[in-house]
Each structure stands twice: as structure tokens, then as C-alpha cells.
Short mmCIF file of C-alpha atoms and ligand atoms in Angstrom, two decimals:
data_model
loop_
_atom_site.label_atom_id
_atom_site.label_comp_id
_atom_site.label_asym_id
_atom_site.label_seq_id
_atom_site.Cartn_x
_atom_site.Cartn_y
_atom_site.Cartn_z
CA MET A 1 54.07 51.36 127.40
CA ARG A 2 53.83 54.01 130.14
CA ASP A 3 50.24 53.29 131.19
CA THR A 4 49.63 52.23 134.77
CA LEU A 5 46.93 49.88 135.99
CA VAL A 6 45.83 49.80 139.63
CA ILE A 7 44.00 46.75 140.99
CA GLU A 8 42.32 46.36 144.34
CA GLY A 9 42.61 42.69 145.27
CA GLY A 10 40.14 40.38 146.94
CA HIS A 11 37.09 40.50 144.67
CA PRO A 12 36.16 37.12 143.16
CA LEU A 13 35.08 37.16 139.51
CA PHE A 14 31.57 36.03 138.63
CA GLY A 15 29.55 36.21 135.41
CA GLN A 16 30.34 35.79 131.77
CA VAL A 17 32.95 37.14 129.40
CA THR A 18 32.99 37.11 125.60
CA ILE A 19 36.31 36.34 123.98
CA SER A 20 37.56 38.52 121.11
CA GLY A 21 39.15 37.46 117.83
CA ALA A 22 42.63 35.95 118.05
CA LYS A 23 45.48 38.47 118.04
CA ASN A 24 47.92 36.09 116.37
CA ALA A 25 45.44 35.04 113.68
CA GLY A 26 44.34 38.64 113.07
CA LEU A 27 47.91 39.85 112.58
CA VAL A 28 48.89 37.21 110.04
CA LEU A 29 45.62 37.50 108.14
CA MET A 30 46.08 41.26 107.91
CA ALA A 31 49.49 40.67 106.30
CA ALA A 32 48.10 37.96 103.99
CA SER A 33 45.33 40.32 102.86
CA ILE A 34 47.82 42.27 100.73
CA MET A 35 48.16 39.19 98.51
CA ALA A 36 44.80 39.77 96.79
CA ASP A 37 43.76 42.80 94.75
CA GLY A 38 40.54 44.44 95.94
CA GLU A 39 38.79 44.75 99.29
CA THR A 40 39.22 42.08 101.95
CA ILE A 41 36.94 42.36 104.98
CA LEU A 42 38.01 40.67 108.21
CA ASP A 43 35.49 40.06 110.98
CA ASN A 44 36.43 39.65 114.68
CA VAL A 45 39.70 41.58 114.44
CA PRO A 46 40.39 42.66 118.04
CA ARG A 47 40.82 46.40 118.71
CA ILE A 48 44.18 46.07 120.43
CA ARG A 49 47.44 47.98 120.13
CA ASP A 50 49.27 45.35 118.05
CA VAL A 51 46.46 45.50 115.50
CA GLU A 52 46.68 49.30 115.46
CA VAL A 53 50.42 49.05 114.72
CA MET A 54 49.75 46.50 111.96
CA ILE A 55 47.22 48.95 110.46
CA ARG A 56 49.84 51.71 110.54
CA ILE A 57 52.27 49.42 108.70
CA LEU A 58 49.59 48.60 106.12
CA ASN A 59 48.85 52.31 105.62
CA ASP A 60 52.57 53.07 105.36
CA ILE A 61 52.98 50.58 102.48
CA GLY A 62 50.02 52.11 100.63
CA VAL A 63 47.13 49.91 101.81
CA LYS A 64 43.84 51.62 102.63
CA THR A 65 42.17 50.36 105.80
CA ASP A 66 38.84 51.20 107.43
CA TRP A 67 37.07 50.07 110.57
CA ASN A 68 33.47 49.55 109.43
CA GLU A 69 30.42 50.33 111.54
CA ASP A 70 29.79 46.62 112.19
CA GLY A 71 33.27 46.29 113.70
CA SER A 72 34.86 44.57 110.70
CA LEU A 73 38.12 45.77 109.17
CA SER A 74 38.39 46.56 105.44
CA ILE A 75 41.79 46.16 103.83
CA CYS A 76 42.31 47.47 100.28
CA PRO A 77 45.77 47.10 98.78
CA PRO A 78 46.54 49.33 95.78
CA PRO A 79 46.01 47.46 92.46
CA GLY A 80 49.62 47.72 91.28
CA GLY A 81 51.12 46.25 94.45
CA VAL A 82 52.22 47.71 97.77
CA LYS A 83 55.34 49.68 98.60
CA ASN A 84 57.75 46.82 99.18
CA GLN A 85 59.47 48.17 102.29
CA THR A 86 58.40 48.27 105.94
CA SER A 87 59.73 51.14 108.02
CA TYR A 88 62.06 50.61 110.96
CA GLU A 89 60.01 52.95 113.16
CA LEU A 90 56.91 50.76 112.84
CA ALA A 91 58.47 47.30 112.43
CA LYS A 92 60.43 47.66 115.66
CA LEU A 93 57.13 47.86 117.55
CA LEU A 94 55.86 44.47 116.48
CA ARG A 95 57.33 41.00 115.90
CA ALA A 96 54.51 40.12 113.51
CA SER A 97 55.76 42.80 111.08
CA ASN A 98 58.05 40.02 109.78
CA LEU A 99 54.98 38.41 108.22
CA PHE A 100 55.08 40.95 105.41
CA LEU A 101 58.15 39.11 104.16
CA GLY A 102 56.25 36.03 102.94
CA ALA A 103 53.19 38.08 101.97
CA MET A 104 55.19 40.54 99.83
CA LEU A 105 57.31 37.82 98.22
CA GLY A 106 54.10 35.95 97.36
CA ARG A 107 52.37 39.10 96.14
CA GLN A 108 55.10 40.81 94.17
CA GLY A 109 58.37 38.93 94.47
CA GLU A 110 60.24 41.62 96.41
CA ALA A 111 60.43 42.78 100.01
CA ILE A 112 62.63 44.91 102.22
CA ILE A 113 61.72 44.15 105.79
CA SER A 114 63.09 45.91 108.83
CA MET A 115 64.14 43.32 111.41
CA PRO A 116 61.09 43.05 113.65
CA GLY A 117 60.74 44.06 117.32
CA GLY A 118 58.06 42.86 119.74
CA CYS A 119 58.01 41.47 123.27
CA ASP A 120 61.44 40.79 124.72
CA ILE A 121 60.98 37.11 125.49
CA GLY A 122 64.04 35.61 123.82
CA THR A 123 66.36 36.02 120.87
CA ARG A 124 63.62 35.33 118.30
CA PRO A 125 65.87 34.66 115.29
CA MET A 126 64.70 34.50 111.65
CA ASP A 127 66.92 31.69 110.36
CA LEU A 128 64.06 29.24 109.72
CA HIS A 129 62.05 31.88 107.84
CA ILE A 130 65.08 32.68 105.71
CA LYS A 131 65.93 29.03 105.00
CA GLY A 132 62.37 28.31 103.88
CA LEU A 133 61.98 31.36 101.67
CA GLN A 134 65.37 30.74 100.07
CA ALA A 135 64.30 27.19 99.24
CA LEU A 136 61.31 28.67 97.39
CA GLY A 137 63.67 30.72 95.22
CA ALA A 138 64.14 34.01 97.06
CA ASP A 139 67.52 35.62 97.44
CA LEU A 140 67.76 37.08 100.96
CA GLU A 141 70.41 39.32 102.41
CA LEU A 142 70.66 40.88 105.81
CA GLU A 143 72.13 44.39 105.80
CA HIS A 144 71.90 47.35 108.18
CA GLY A 145 69.00 45.82 110.09
CA TYR A 146 66.92 45.06 107.00
CA ILE A 147 66.22 41.81 105.17
CA TYR A 148 66.48 42.43 101.42
CA ALA A 149 64.53 39.71 99.65
CA LYS A 150 63.88 39.13 95.97
CA VAL A 151 62.55 36.17 94.08
CA ILE A 152 65.19 35.08 91.56
CA LYS A 153 63.57 31.95 90.19
CA SER A 154 60.59 30.72 92.13
CA ASN A 155 60.38 26.98 92.55
CA ALA A 156 58.35 24.71 94.76
CA ALA A 157 60.38 23.04 97.49
CA ARG A 158 60.33 20.55 100.33
CA ILE A 159 61.26 22.40 103.51
CA TYR A 160 62.03 20.78 106.86
CA LEU A 161 61.82 23.10 109.85
CA ASP A 162 64.26 22.26 112.67
CA PHE A 163 61.68 23.67 115.07
CA PRO A 164 57.96 24.11 114.32
CA SER A 165 58.15 27.91 114.28
CA VAL A 166 54.78 29.62 113.93
CA GLY A 167 56.09 32.67 112.07
CA ALA A 168 58.35 30.65 109.74
CA THR A 169 55.50 28.29 108.85
CA GLU A 170 53.25 31.28 108.09
CA ASN A 171 55.81 33.14 105.96
CA ILE A 172 56.58 29.99 103.97
CA MET A 173 52.86 29.20 103.50
CA MET A 174 52.18 32.69 102.12
CA MET A 175 55.04 32.64 99.64
CA ALA A 176 54.39 29.02 98.62
CA ALA A 177 50.71 29.83 97.97
CA LYS A 178 51.88 31.76 94.89
CA THR A 179 54.91 29.63 93.97
CA PRO A 180 54.24 27.27 91.02
CA GLY A 181 54.33 23.55 91.85
CA GLN A 182 53.79 21.65 95.10
CA SER A 183 55.72 22.81 98.17
CA ILE A 184 55.83 20.79 101.36
CA ILE A 185 56.57 22.04 104.87
CA GLU A 186 57.72 19.27 107.20
CA ASN A 187 57.69 19.67 110.99
CA ALA A 188 55.34 22.60 110.40
CA ALA A 189 53.75 24.46 113.34
CA LYS A 190 50.27 23.09 114.16
CA GLU A 191 48.81 26.04 116.07
CA PRO A 192 45.13 26.91 115.40
CA GLU A 193 46.33 30.23 113.95
CA ILE A 194 48.18 28.25 111.23
CA VAL A 195 44.93 26.48 110.38
CA ASP A 196 43.14 29.84 110.26
CA LEU A 197 45.75 31.19 107.84
CA ALA A 198 45.38 28.07 105.65
CA ASN A 199 41.58 28.44 105.66
CA PHE A 200 41.88 32.12 104.77
CA LEU A 201 44.36 31.46 101.94
CA ASN A 202 42.13 28.64 100.61
CA PHE A 203 39.15 30.97 100.83
CA MET A 204 41.13 33.38 98.62
CA GLY A 205 41.75 30.57 96.10
CA ALA A 206 44.99 29.00 97.36
CA LYS A 207 45.49 25.24 97.64
CA VAL A 208 46.82 24.50 101.11
CA ARG A 209 46.31 21.01 102.57
CA GLY A 210 47.29 19.47 105.90
CA ALA A 211 47.40 22.60 108.08
CA GLY A 212 47.04 21.52 111.71
CA THR A 213 49.29 18.49 111.11
CA ASP A 214 53.05 18.61 110.86
CA ILE A 215 53.09 18.25 107.08
CA ILE A 216 51.55 21.03 105.04
CA ARG A 217 51.28 20.72 101.25
CA ILE A 218 50.82 23.85 99.18
CA GLU A 219 50.08 23.85 95.46
CA GLY A 220 50.93 27.29 94.07
CA VAL A 221 48.23 29.27 92.24
CA ASN A 222 48.47 32.32 89.96
CA GLU A 223 46.03 34.57 91.70
CA LEU A 224 44.35 35.09 95.05
CA LYS A 225 40.97 36.80 95.33
CA PRO A 226 39.68 39.00 98.16
CA GLY A 227 36.55 38.32 100.22
CA ARG A 228 35.08 38.41 103.71
CA TYR A 229 36.43 36.15 106.44
CA ALA A 230 35.96 35.84 110.22
CA ILE A 231 39.01 35.06 112.33
CA ILE A 232 38.99 32.49 115.15
CA PRO A 233 38.57 33.42 118.84
CA ASP A 234 41.66 34.08 120.95
CA ARG A 235 42.55 30.93 122.91
CA ILE A 236 45.12 32.79 125.02
CA GLU A 237 42.65 35.50 126.02
CA ALA A 238 40.17 32.73 126.89
CA GLY A 239 42.79 30.88 128.94
CA THR A 240 43.65 34.06 130.83
CA TYR A 241 40.01 34.62 131.90
CA MET A 242 39.73 30.94 132.83
CA ILE A 243 42.68 31.33 135.19
CA ALA A 244 41.19 34.61 136.45
CA ALA A 245 38.12 32.67 137.59
CA ALA A 246 40.22 29.96 139.24
CA ILE A 247 42.66 32.28 141.02
CA SER A 248 40.02 34.73 142.29
CA LYS A 249 37.82 31.99 143.79
CA GLY A 250 35.04 32.85 141.36
CA GLU A 251 33.01 31.23 138.60
CA VAL A 252 33.05 32.50 135.02
CA LEU A 253 31.41 31.41 131.78
CA VAL A 254 33.88 32.03 128.97
CA GLN A 255 31.97 32.52 125.72
CA ASN A 256 32.88 32.57 122.03
CA ILE A 257 35.59 29.96 122.13
CA ILE A 258 36.62 26.85 120.22
CA PRO A 259 36.81 24.25 123.04
CA ASN A 260 39.33 22.02 121.17
CA HIS A 261 41.85 24.85 121.15
CA LEU A 262 41.68 25.04 124.93
CA HIS A 263 42.34 21.38 125.83
CA PRO A 264 45.91 21.84 127.09
CA ILE A 265 44.80 24.72 129.33
CA VAL A 266 41.67 22.94 130.58
CA ALA A 267 43.73 19.84 131.46
CA LYS A 268 46.12 21.82 133.64
CA LEU A 269 43.36 23.85 135.30
CA GLN A 270 41.56 20.65 136.25
CA GLU A 271 44.77 19.18 137.64
CA ALA A 272 45.09 22.35 139.69
CA GLY A 273 41.70 21.65 141.26
CA ALA A 274 39.35 23.91 139.26
CA ALA A 275 36.02 22.55 138.01
CA VAL A 276 35.83 23.07 134.25
CA HIS A 277 32.91 22.04 132.11
CA GLU A 278 31.68 22.71 128.61
CA THR A 279 28.16 24.00 127.98
CA ASP A 280 26.36 25.05 124.81
CA GLN A 281 27.46 28.61 125.48
CA GLY A 282 31.12 28.04 126.25
CA ILE A 283 33.31 26.82 129.09
CA VAL A 284 32.49 27.39 132.75
CA VAL A 285 35.40 27.55 135.17
CA LYS A 286 34.70 27.35 138.89
CA ALA A 287 37.50 27.71 141.39
CA GLY A 288 38.24 24.67 143.56
CA ASP A 289 38.41 24.83 147.37
CA LYS A 290 42.16 25.01 147.04
CA ILE A 291 44.75 25.29 144.28
CA LEU A 292 46.71 22.08 143.81
CA PRO A 293 50.33 22.11 142.66
CA VAL A 294 50.97 20.91 139.09
CA ASP A 295 53.93 20.58 136.76
CA VAL A 296 53.78 22.30 133.38
CA LYS A 297 55.99 22.08 130.28
CA THR A 298 55.47 24.59 127.51
CA LEU A 299 55.60 23.08 124.04
CA PRO A 300 54.44 23.88 120.52
CA TYR A 301 50.71 23.17 119.98
CA PRO A 302 49.03 20.93 121.06
CA GLY A 303 51.35 21.24 124.07
CA PHE A 304 50.78 23.80 126.80
CA PRO A 305 51.20 27.25 125.19
CA THR A 306 54.18 29.39 126.14
CA ASP A 307 51.79 32.36 125.91
CA MET A 308 49.95 30.96 128.99
CA GLN A 309 53.05 30.18 131.04
CA SER A 310 53.20 33.41 133.07
CA GLN A 311 49.48 33.30 133.89
CA MET A 312 49.84 29.68 135.07
CA MET A 313 52.77 30.72 137.23
CA ALA A 314 50.61 33.35 138.93
CA LEU A 315 48.01 30.68 139.72
CA LEU A 316 50.57 28.16 141.00
CA SER A 317 52.10 30.81 143.28
CA LEU A 318 49.07 30.19 145.47
CA ALA A 319 49.01 26.38 145.26
CA GLU A 320 49.21 24.15 148.32
CA GLY A 321 52.62 22.71 147.58
CA SER A 322 55.37 23.10 145.02
CA SER A 323 55.00 23.10 141.24
CA MET A 324 57.50 23.10 138.41
CA ILE A 325 57.28 24.96 135.10
CA VAL A 326 59.68 24.13 132.27
CA GLU A 327 59.80 26.71 129.46
CA ASN A 328 60.78 24.99 126.22
CA VAL A 329 59.85 27.60 123.61
CA PHE A 330 61.37 30.97 124.58
CA GLU A 331 64.47 31.27 126.75
CA ASN A 332 63.69 34.63 128.29
CA ARG A 333 60.19 34.07 129.58
CA PHE A 334 60.88 34.03 133.30
CA GLN A 335 61.14 37.81 133.69
CA ILE A 336 57.76 37.61 135.39
CA VAL A 337 59.39 35.79 138.32
CA ASP A 338 60.97 38.87 139.93
CA GLU A 339 57.71 40.77 139.66
CA LEU A 340 55.62 37.99 141.21
CA LYS A 341 58.21 37.75 143.98
CA ARG A 342 57.58 41.41 144.80
CA MET A 343 54.01 40.31 145.53
CA GLY A 344 55.18 37.59 147.91
CA ALA A 345 55.50 34.61 145.54
CA ARG A 346 58.28 32.10 146.23
CA ILE A 347 59.87 31.04 142.96
CA LYS A 348 63.32 29.78 142.03
CA VAL A 349 64.66 29.62 138.50
CA GLU A 350 67.40 27.40 137.14
CA GLY A 351 67.86 27.68 133.37
CA HIS A 352 64.59 26.80 131.67
CA THR A 353 63.01 25.48 134.84
CA SER A 354 61.23 27.29 137.62
CA VAL A 355 60.11 25.85 140.92
CA ILE A 356 57.14 27.55 142.55
CA GLU A 357 56.65 27.05 146.24
CA GLY A 358 52.99 27.94 146.86
CA VAL A 359 52.27 30.66 149.44
CA GLU A 360 49.06 31.33 151.36
CA SER A 361 48.51 34.79 149.93
CA LEU A 362 50.01 37.42 147.67
CA TYR A 363 50.10 41.06 148.67
CA GLY A 364 49.74 44.21 146.59
CA ALA A 365 52.95 45.85 145.39
CA ARG A 366 54.29 48.16 142.71
CA VAL A 367 55.27 45.89 139.80
CA LYS A 368 56.21 46.21 136.14
CA ALA A 369 54.87 44.37 133.10
CA THR A 370 57.90 43.10 131.19
CA ASP A 371 55.91 41.68 128.28
CA LEU A 372 52.31 41.14 127.26
CA ARG A 373 51.67 37.82 129.01
CA ALA A 374 53.72 38.74 132.08
CA GLY A 375 51.48 41.78 132.35
CA ALA A 376 48.40 39.56 132.24
CA ALA A 377 49.90 37.38 134.99
CA LEU A 378 50.39 40.44 137.20
CA ILE A 379 46.72 41.32 136.76
CA LEU A 380 45.84 37.77 137.86
CA GLY A 381 48.05 38.12 140.93
CA GLY A 382 46.56 41.55 141.63
CA LEU A 383 43.02 40.16 141.58
CA VAL A 384 43.72 38.11 144.72
CA ALA A 385 46.52 40.07 146.36
CA GLN A 386 45.85 41.74 149.70
CA GLY A 387 45.66 45.48 149.08
CA GLU A 388 46.50 47.42 145.95
CA THR A 389 48.72 46.29 143.06
CA VAL A 390 50.12 48.98 140.78
CA ILE A 391 51.22 47.62 137.39
CA GLU A 392 53.58 49.88 135.50
CA ASN A 393 54.16 49.51 131.75
CA ALA A 394 50.59 48.23 131.47
CA GLY A 395 50.68 49.30 127.81
CA TYR A 396 52.09 45.85 127.09
CA ILE A 397 48.80 44.34 128.24
CA PHE A 398 46.75 46.53 125.90
CA ARG A 399 48.83 45.16 123.00
CA GLY A 400 46.97 41.89 123.25
CA TYR A 401 43.79 42.08 125.35
CA GLU A 402 40.77 43.87 123.92
CA ASN A 403 38.81 45.92 126.49
CA ILE A 404 40.46 44.13 129.37
CA ARG A 405 39.50 46.79 131.93
CA GLU A 406 35.86 46.70 130.86
CA LYS A 407 35.72 42.89 130.72
CA LEU A 408 37.29 42.43 134.16
CA THR A 409 35.19 45.20 135.72
CA ALA A 410 32.02 43.58 134.39
CA LEU A 411 33.10 40.38 136.19
CA GLY A 412 33.50 42.24 139.48
CA ALA A 413 37.18 43.21 139.51
CA ARG A 414 38.14 46.63 140.84
CA LEU A 415 40.71 48.32 138.62
CA LYS A 416 41.55 51.67 137.19
C1 UD1 B 501 54.33 33.23 117.63
C2 UD1 B 501 53.33 34.05 118.38
C3 UD1 B 501 53.71 34.17 119.85
C4 UD1 B 501 53.93 32.78 120.45
C5 UD1 B 501 54.90 31.96 119.60
C6 UD1 B 501 55.04 30.52 120.05
C7 UD1 B 501 52.53 35.57 116.67
C8 UD1 B 501 52.44 36.96 116.16
N1 UD1 B 501 53.26 35.38 117.77
O1 UD1 B 501 55.58 33.93 117.68
O2 UD1 B 501 52.66 34.82 120.55
O3 UD1 B 501 54.50 32.92 121.73
O4 UD1 B 501 54.44 31.93 118.22
O5 UD1 B 501 53.81 29.91 120.10
O6 UD1 B 501 51.93 34.67 116.11
N2 UD1 B 501 62.89 30.27 116.15
C9 UD1 B 501 64.13 30.02 115.60
N3 UD1 B 501 64.36 30.42 114.32
C10 UD1 B 501 63.41 31.05 113.57
C11 UD1 B 501 62.14 31.28 114.14
C12 UD1 B 501 61.92 30.88 115.44
O7 UD1 B 501 65.03 29.47 116.24
O8 UD1 B 501 63.67 31.38 112.40
C13 UD1 B 501 62.66 29.86 117.55
C14 UD1 B 501 62.38 31.04 118.46
O9 UD1 B 501 63.56 31.62 118.93
C15 UD1 B 501 61.59 30.39 119.58
C16 UD1 B 501 60.81 29.31 118.85
O10 UD1 B 501 61.46 29.12 117.61
O11 UD1 B 501 62.46 29.82 120.51
C17 UD1 B 501 59.34 29.62 118.63
O12 UD1 B 501 59.24 30.80 117.87
P1 UD1 B 501 58.06 31.02 116.82
O13 UD1 B 501 57.16 29.85 116.83
O14 UD1 B 501 58.68 31.40 115.52
O15 UD1 B 501 57.31 32.25 117.44
P2 UD1 B 501 56.77 33.53 116.71
O16 UD1 B 501 56.21 33.16 115.38
O17 UD1 B 501 57.75 34.63 116.80
#
């Protein structure tokens, strides 16, 4: 994560930007691809660091991968099944490595998964994943940092999630897709990436119904078949560029998006005084004369996404008045606060709540990205700060934003 990004502030963004495929859909679909024998081709997979790590994990378990000339990614698992263990060295780099648990159990009934790493934004336990997979008949034990999982007697089950965890819903969906009988996930996550996984599994021959609502029904099938599938656009990347337009006093057309996925973000941007309207080509965001203070609560979809919380905080740092952000999904997501304060922001934190007292301007400083979305928020601050902002640990940002330097430069930002 040692890369450094330098931004010269004060250049409004104008023009258009094309959004890449969704990181979180790409990662889970890459894991799910091992469930079918033969070549799966995924379109729109973003060329970002998390995807590169996922590819290394796939290669390490015996899966052949190739970036094709047209930008698609080919994934060919070996016919007899994959090596059923992920390595600590790779798994520690990426939270989404845990998704091989459900995929391997569904594919071949056995998995040894190194406890995953990823952005340090909270404790990120696995209890809901484990509870769900056990209900489907897997025996799971946690030893020496690995989850040892084996299907003893697979049986369909009704699983209630205490919290609509994205990863737990995905792991359970993948295993249940191959578990005989009808399984039901109650209080399931409803994120668009869950719907994309359901569509992909169904495309491979699974029978998943209800994804996008809080009850998902999965009828197990014997076999999944490979094919070619295009993943959805990245709503968080889109939201980040929308805020970039609003904070920099510019006007940007954000292309290749699914407008429905962006409603929670659009609503808050409008409240904050930006003009947002849909066109045939995408969503246009034009900065308002001033930034108005708003209150935000992060919640599971369709609530305001936790992955947009830091970027929103950067915007509200410059509002005319005080705003409040309540973080309800991850407990450790206010690390951005100290970094924004280095740039002149006035923010107080009490537990899960932060109060942002808007200031007239931010100024350039040396700051550090503490996670992927905090890094994005520092870029947003840097776009309008007086002088130069130096972002250390910028590698975090490249984990999730494809060609971010090129895309921002094309819109008029000055960075290196
Ligand atoms: C996914 C996304 C991440 C996003 C998050 C919430 C991927 C690769 N990552 O992460 O970008 O920020 O959803 O939208 O898709 N929890 C438990 N027990 C569990 C699992 C989760 O208590 O077994 C808790 C977590 O600590 C957290 C909350 O549930 O407080 C949400 O986590 P979850 O939805 O599982 O997030 P991820 O799937 O890790």
C-alpha cells in the first residue's frame, strides 16, 4: 500500500466518466465460477488490485485464468475440482477470499479457508457464515487461523440471519445452490451484488428466487454449467464520481450505471444542494451554489451504503452548517476523521456518530489512506483543498477504483 498520490486542489471537474464493473460483484462471481466445470467468461471485471489478488488465489487453487483481448476474464477450473485450501499469504490480503468457503462446499463438499483479511473497518466476524453453512450440513471448525469445513450430510435448511450480511448471504447462496431440497435465507442481504450473484447462478443452471428481497429461496441442483456473463456497474465508484462533481463545483455525466442502485446516494446529494438528473446516457451531477448540511445513517441496502460514508463526510466537511453521520454497519469506519481534520475539517466522533461542522475551505496536507473508501474521501478533499494534498498508502485506493488517475485527470483534476 506504499504508493503515494499527490493532488493539486482547486480544479473543478467537468465532462463525462464511464463507470467500471462492480468490484464486489466481480469478486463473488469469480469465486462462484469455480462451481462449474469448463470455461466461464466474465465481462466488465474491473482491473483493480482486489481482482488481481482474487486471480492469484484462483491460480493458487489450480484454476487457469486469462485476460482476453476484449477485456473479459476467462476462468477455467480443473475438471476434477480445485485444490480445496486457500493460502494464508493470499487470503490475508482480501476479505472476499472467504467467499471460496461457500463456493468450494457447493462445488466439492470440502474447504480449508484461511481467515480472511481486507480493509480494517471493524471486527468483521464470520459467525453468520458459519451458522448458515452448518445448517446446510457442513461441519466447520476453526483452528490455527483456518476454517476447516466439510459437508457431512447436506440438507436444505431455513436460515435466519441476525444481520443481513452480504458475505454470509453469498456464501449460503452458493452452497445452497448445490444442496438438494429447498433452502430459505430469511433477513437476507438485498444489495444489488446479491442479485447479480443470483442471476449468475441461475444463468449457470441454479434455481435461486427472491434475491433483492429479504427472503431468498434456493432449490438445489446437481450441476452448474459455465457460460459468459457481464457483471453490473459499480454503484460505489459511480457515487464517488458524483460526489467529486459536487465537491469540486463542477458538472459530470456519470455513464454506465444502473440508476435504481444509486437512489440512496442521489437522495442525499440532492439534499446537500447538488442538481442531479437522469438522462439517456446516465446521471448528470452539477454542484449547487453551496453545500447544504445533511444527516446520514448508513444501513444495509437500500439504505445509504457504508461504502459511501467517508466520501459523504468529505463533502459535508464543506457544508454551510453542521451535519451528522451515524455509522450502523461497521464500527471502525471513522478512521477517516483524523485525516480529514489534518486538512482543516471540523469533526467530532462519539461512538457510532460523527458531527461535522462545515468549514469554508480545506487545505492541502500530508494524509494517509486507512482503507479503500477513506482513501477515496481524501482524494475528494484534495480536489478542493487549497494547495497540494499528499495521500500516503494510496495503494488502498487502487484496490477498488479502476484507472482512477486517468478518469480524474480526464475530468480536469491535477494528480500524480
Ligand atoms: C461487503 C462488501 C463491503 C461492504 C459490506 C457492507 C464485499 C467483498 N464487501 O462486506 O464492501 O462494506 O458488504 O455493505 O462484498 N457480520 C457479523 N457476522 C458475520 C458477518 C458479518 O456480525 O458473520 C457483521 C459485520 O461485522 C458488519 C456487518 O455484519 O458489522 C456487515 O458485514 P457484511 O455485510 O458481512 O460485509 P462483508 O460481506 O464483509
